Amino acid sequence: MERGQVKKIQVLPKELVHKIAAGEVVERPVSVVKELVENSLDAGATKISVKLLRGGTEEILVEDNGVGIKASELSLALKRHATSKIVSLEDLETIHTLGFRGEALASIAHVSRFSLESATEESAPIAYGLKMQEGLLSQLYELPRERGTTVRVAELFCTTPARKKFLKRYETEWSHVFDLIQALALAYLDVSWELWHEGKLKFQCPATKDLKTRVIDVFGKDYGSQLYPFSEGLSELELEGFLGHPNFCKSNNRHFFVYINGRYLQDKLLNHAILQGYQSLLMQRQYPVVILKITLDPRQVDVNVHPAKREVRFANGQAIHSLISRAIQKRLKEAPWRQEVFNPISLEAEEALPLQMPRPSFQYSPSSTKQEGLAFKESRASYTQAAVQQELLPKPQVGTLSFLSLRVIGQLKQTYILAESEESLVLIDQHAAHERIGYEKLKAEFAMGRISSQRLLTPAAFHFSFSQAVRLKEASEALERLGIEIDEFGPSTFMLKAVPKLLAEANFEKLLEEVVEALEGYDRLDALEEHVDHLLATMACHRQIRAGQKLEQEEMQDLLRQLEGTPHGYHCPHGRPVMVDIPFRELEKSFKRVL
Ligand code: ADP
Ligand code: MG
């Protein structure tokens, strides 16, 4: 209709209502697969098979061995708002099933050529089926089938050509389905999964009790070797899963596998909590791999807020956020890769502990994971040989590299400390190391209540823009807790009176400038705790040892001594690695001394 015309108000025909509603739930093939597979899971299936033609645009077939649907209820299942999963609002509050709106099948059936066939325990080996096309329902028909349900969705969006135009290349649609099935496979271990495309089996895994086994089935051993188990039982919620090594990074968060009570989510709050948990271990725009299963009282979470149920709302989101990020922080602080570097989850007993196994933790550089990953694969082949000889060799120390046991060889380009361990050449970025040490010390002092400061003999004056000055005034109390004392001195001039002891030799002008810049980026200054990590990292960056500074042997040894006792000693607070470790075996290979 033309805008500005007066027209009669009328109720839309049912057919049209169905198609409009379908638009919310069914965006593309992957949304259909999600709804159908969730129905199979709700039906208690232990075997689910998904078959697609042309990325699901031509056909989607989902078969399960769940409880099935009675013949008398088949047509009801295709009605909007018909569901077997809830009967009252209270049910919705304590929901244990994935579905509850009773609209998926109806919506899908109205935008495709659809069939639903199902056998229950009682009817098997006979199943009953129904077809729907252009909104018209067929007669009930009979066919042979074991217990379970088969849904076929052909020619998706044949009745809504506008929506069809939005489909991407079928390879793209297919890749979304692939990602979804992998994500669901990580959550439902008791199900054996099959995924087919164009008549070929693309992914398959048997039921298992063990998440670790499933991770390896889904992503392979190399991927598994970068993940470390994580579990935390809190009174409000339980967490379980795997945290990826901070260097094993992706450029987006598609490898965040987060589930609440078995529901796979892409929830902003939870994703943010994860990143916060990794905080200073990551470089900017780098995302770790995380598998996180959250179990909590269903009353604490509203799942009915998103059309595709990808996001949820928490009764107390802030609390959940901080519980999760703190639990992750705590686990990462243990630097599990240090203890388990010789025993990552992918290695079975018989191939664990070869002496020359490259340390995956240092093999990956965040910028070139792909290539490095390949290198890792190759070298794994070679250390299987080493494993054969390991009986003859001294057992490596689990717990691996200790900074204390390193022998300093010298300084390279006044930037790196060169050192040797029993098995490798080690390069340490002196600035990054010093920064990490300072950061952890500042953090410890802050946690104790206050960062100890040192008065300046002659206070220094600094000028700021008007808005900066306002921020500084607002923040002055908070800054005191960070060890920075300032006094107002004229409209936008401040005197710096004291600085943290640890930064006594810093360039104060730069330090203050950057702190003010950081303050400008925060919404609320009263919540200093939220930003303290970032602020401290900014401050630590101003410590005295920088690149290009000559260090004496004693100073270098001292730096290593301090690193030894420092949490997260392998990364600077901005996430860059502090050290690179090159196994002698790799060197020998480079010189062709060994193959
Ligand atoms: P919802 O899942 O929200 O209940 P759906 O439209 O997805 O709504 O499904 C409607 C009903 O059909 C379900 O409540 C369930 O009783 C039945 N159903 C759908 N798929 C299956 C299946 N694979 N196995 C058993 N029952 C199913
Ligand atoms: Mg459903």
mmCIF file of N, CA, C and O and ligand atoms in Angstrom, residues 35-36 39-40 42-43 64 66-69 77 79 82-85 99-106 116 118 149 151 309, ligand 1:
data_model
loop_
_atom_site.group_PDB
_atom_site.id
_atom_site.type_symbol
_atom_site.label_atom_id
_atom_site.label_comp_id
_atom_site.label_asym_id
_atom_site.label_seq_id
_atom_site.Cartn_x
_atom_site.Cartn_y
_atom_site.Cartn_z
ATOM 1 N N GLU A 35 15.716 -26.102 15.403
ATOM 2 C CA GLU A 35 14.405 -26.421 15.979
ATOM 3 C C GLU A 35 14.136 -27.926 15.943
ATOM 4 O O GLU A 35 13.652 -28.498 16.911
ATOM 5 N N LEU A 36 14.459 -28.548 14.806
ATOM 6 C CA LEU A 36 14.151 -29.983 14.668
ATOM 7 C C LEU A 36 15.016 -30.811 15.607
ATOM 8 O O LEU A 36 14.539 -31.749 16.258
ATOM 9 N N ASN A 39 13.902 -30.558 19.112
ATOM 10 C CA ASN A 39 12.743 -31.422 19.353
ATOM 11 C C ASN A 39 13.188 -32.860 19.595
ATOM 12 O O ASN A 39 12.659 -33.545 20.471
ATOM 13 N N SER A 40 14.167 -33.317 18.817
ATOM 14 C CA SER A 40 14.664 -34.684 18.994
ATOM 15 C C SER A 40 15.274 -34.841 20.387
ATOM 16 O O SER A 40 15.070 -35.851 21.062
ATOM 17 N N ASP A 42 14.584 -33.051 23.051
ATOM 18 C CA ASP A 42 13.488 -33.026 24.029
ATOM 19 C C ASP A 42 12.774 -34.373 24.078
ATOM 20 O O ASP A 42 12.223 -34.754 25.106
ATOM 21 N N ALA A 43 12.768 -35.084 22.950
ATOM 22 C CA ALA A 43 12.091 -36.386 22.899
ATOM 23 C C ALA A 43 12.981 -37.500 23.448
ATOM 24 O O ALA A 43 12.645 -38.674 23.352
ATOM 25 N N ASP A 64 15.282 -39.247 14.371
ATOM 26 C CA ASP A 64 15.731 -39.558 15.732
ATOM 27 C C ASP A 64 15.097 -40.843 16.225
ATOM 28 O O ASP A 64 14.220 -41.411 15.572
ATOM 29 N N GLY A 66 13.736 -40.946 19.358
ATOM 30 C CA GLY A 66 13.084 -40.469 20.585
ATOM 31 C C GLY A 66 11.714 -41.103 20.809
ATOM 32 O O GLY A 66 11.348 -42.078 20.137
ATOM 33 N N VAL A 67 10.952 -40.531 21.755
ATOM 34 C CA VAL A 67 9.689 -41.169 22.176
ATOM 35 C C VAL A 67 8.596 -41.136 21.116
ATOM 36 O O VAL A 67 7.623 -41.871 21.214
ATOM 37 N N GLY A 68 8.757 -40.273 20.101
ATOM 38 C CA GLY A 68 7.768 -40.256 19.026
ATOM 39 C C GLY A 68 6.501 -39.481 19.375
ATOM 40 O O GLY A 68 6.340 -38.977 20.495
ATOM 41 N N ILE A 69 5.625 -39.385 18.369
ATOM 42 C CA ILE A 69 4.366 -38.658 18.541
ATOM 43 C C ILE A 69 3.233 -39.623 18.208
ATOM 44 O O ILE A 69 3.298 -40.354 17.216
ATOM 45 N N ALA A 77 0.601 -31.368 16.395
ATOM 46 C CA ALA A 77 1.994 -30.914 16.465
ATOM 47 C C ALA A 77 2.265 -29.818 15.436
ATOM 48 O O ALA A 77 3.193 -29.032 15.597
ATOM 49 N N LYS A 79 0.098 -27.501 14.645
ATOM 50 C CA LYS A 79 -0.679 -26.297 14.955
ATOM 51 C C LYS A 79 0.189 -25.324 15.740
ATOM 52 O O LYS A 79 0.989 -25.724 16.563
ATOM 53 N N ALA A 82 0.802 -25.251 19.841
ATOM 54 C CA ALA A 82 0.471 -26.568 20.374
ATOM 55 C C ALA A 82 1.781 -27.198 20.827
ATOM 56 O O ALA A 82 2.701 -27.342 20.037
ATOM 57 N N THR A 83 1.858 -27.533 22.099
ATOM 58 C CA THR A 83 3.098 -28.092 22.636
ATOM 59 C C THR A 83 2.778 -29.113 23.712
ATOM 60 O O THR A 83 1.738 -29.024 24.374
ATOM 61 N N SER A 84 3.656 -30.101 23.872
ATOM 62 C CA SER A 84 3.476 -31.080 24.939
ATOM 63 C C SER A 84 4.362 -30.716 26.123
ATOM 64 O O SER A 84 4.430 -31.438 27.092
ATOM 65 N N LYS A 85 5.054 -29.551 26.012
ATOM 66 C CA LYS A 85 6.138 -29.314 26.976
ATOM 67 C C LYS A 85 5.777 -28.448 28.167
ATOM 68 O O LYS A 85 6.374 -28.558 29.220
ATOM 69 N N GLY A 99 12.377 -26.721 23.857
ATOM 70 C CA GLY A 99 11.230 -26.061 23.223
ATOM 71 C C GLY A 99 10.155 -25.763 24.249
ATOM 72 O O GLY A 99 10.145 -26.355 25.325
ATOM 73 N N PHE A 100 9.283 -24.826 23.935
ATOM 74 C CA PHE A 100 8.147 -24.562 24.822
ATOM 75 C C PHE A 100 7.085 -23.698 24.152
ATOM 76 O O PHE A 100 5.992 -23.536 24.656
ATOM 77 N N ARG A 101 7.403 -23.135 22.958
ATOM 78 C CA ARG A 101 6.435 -22.210 22.381
ATOM 79 C C ARG A 101 5.440 -22.903 21.460
ATOM 80 O O ARG A 101 4.425 -22.326 21.094
ATOM 81 N N GLY A 102 5.754 -24.100 21.054
ATOM 82 C CA GLY A 102 4.846 -24.831 20.188
ATOM 83 C C GLY A 102 4.615 -24.167 18.851
ATOM 84 O O GLY A 102 3.510 -24.224 18.310
ATOM 85 N N GLU A 103 5.620 -23.523 18.305
ATOM 86 C CA GLU A 103 5.373 -22.859 17.018
ATOM 87 C C GLU A 103 6.346 -23.263 15.918
ATOM 88 O O GLU A 103 6.102 -22.941 14.761
ATOM 89 N N ALA A 104 7.411 -23.988 16.277
ATOM 90 C CA ALA A 104 8.425 -24.271 15.267
ATOM 91 C C ALA A 104 7.880 -25.116 14.123
ATOM 92 O O ALA A 104 7.964 -24.735 12.958
ATOM 93 N N LEU A 105 7.291 -26.257 14.474
ATOM 94 C CA LEU A 105 6.820 -27.150 13.409
ATOM 95 C C LEU A 105 5.782 -26.445 12.539
ATOM 96 O O LEU A 105 5.815 -26.543 11.308
ATOM 97 N N ALA A 106 4.865 -25.730 13.176
ATOM 98 C CA ALA A 106 3.836 -25.017 12.408
ATOM 99 C C ALA A 106 4.493 -24.039 11.438
ATOM 100 O O ALA A 106 4.160 -23.993 10.242
ATOM 101 N N LEU A 116 6.035 -35.161 8.358
ATOM 102 C CA LEU A 116 6.327 -35.564 9.730
ATOM 103 C C LEU A 116 5.881 -37.012 9.874
ATOM 104 O O LEU A 116 4.719 -37.331 9.643
ATOM 105 N N SER A 118 6.176 -40.521 12.451
ATOM 106 C CA SER A 118 6.606 -40.847 13.804
ATOM 107 C C SER A 118 6.020 -42.159 14.293
ATOM 108 O O SER A 118 4.872 -42.499 14.000
ATOM 109 N N THR A 149 11.177 -40.357 15.236
ATOM 110 C CA THR A 149 10.512 -39.372 14.391
ATOM 111 C C THR A 149 11.421 -38.944 13.236
ATOM 112 O O THR A 149 12.629 -38.818 13.409
ATOM 113 N N VAL A 151 11.543 -35.916 10.288
ATOM 114 C CA VAL A 151 10.946 -34.706 9.725
ATOM 115 C C VAL A 151 11.702 -34.371 8.450
ATOM 116 O O VAL A 151 12.941 -34.373 8.429
ATOM 117 N N LYS A 309 15.864 -18.108 20.672
ATOM 118 C CA LYS A 309 16.329 -18.544 22.002
ATOM 119 C C LYS A 309 17.857 -18.605 22.083
ATOM 120 O O LYS A 309 18.419 -19.459 22.746
HETATM 121 P P1 ADP B 1 7.761 -27.089 20.988
HETATM 122 O O1 ADP B 1 9.049 -27.800 20.779
HETATM 123 O O2 ADP B 1 7.953 -25.680 21.419
HETATM 124 O O3 ADP B 1 6.822 -27.819 21.856
HETATM 125 P P2 ADP B 1 7.320 -27.620 18.178
HETATM 126 O O4 ADP B 1 6.457 -26.954 17.173
HETATM 127 O O5 ADP B 1 8.779 -27.646 17.917
HETATM 128 O O6 ADP B 1 7.029 -26.940 19.577
HETATM 129 O O7 ADP B 1 6.789 -29.092 18.372
HETATM 130 C C1 ADP B 1 5.444 -29.314 18.720
HETATM 131 C C2 ADP B 1 5.249 -30.624 19.469
HETATM 132 O O8 ADP B 1 5.505 -31.713 18.606
HETATM 133 C C3 ADP B 1 6.218 -30.815 20.621
HETATM 134 O O9 ADP B 1 5.738 -30.221 21.806
HETATM 135 C C4 ADP B 1 6.309 -32.330 20.716
HETATM 136 O O10 ADP B 1 5.259 -32.843 21.493
HETATM 137 C C5 ADP B 1 6.093 -32.789 19.289
HETATM 138 N N1 ADP B 1 7.358 -33.112 18.615
HETATM 139 C C6 ADP B 1 8.001 -32.360 17.700
HETATM 140 N N2 ADP B 1 9.116 -32.979 17.252
HETATM 141 C C7 ADP B 1 9.186 -34.151 17.911
HETATM 142 C C8 ADP B 1 10.128 -35.249 17.898
HETATM 143 N N3 ADP B 1 11.216 -35.251 17.120
HETATM 144 N N4 ADP B 1 9.870 -36.303 18.721
HETATM 145 C C9 ADP B 1 8.780 -36.325 19.526
HETATM 146 N N5 ADP B 1 7.876 -35.314 19.574
HETATM 147 C C10 ADP B 1 8.068 -34.251 18.779
#
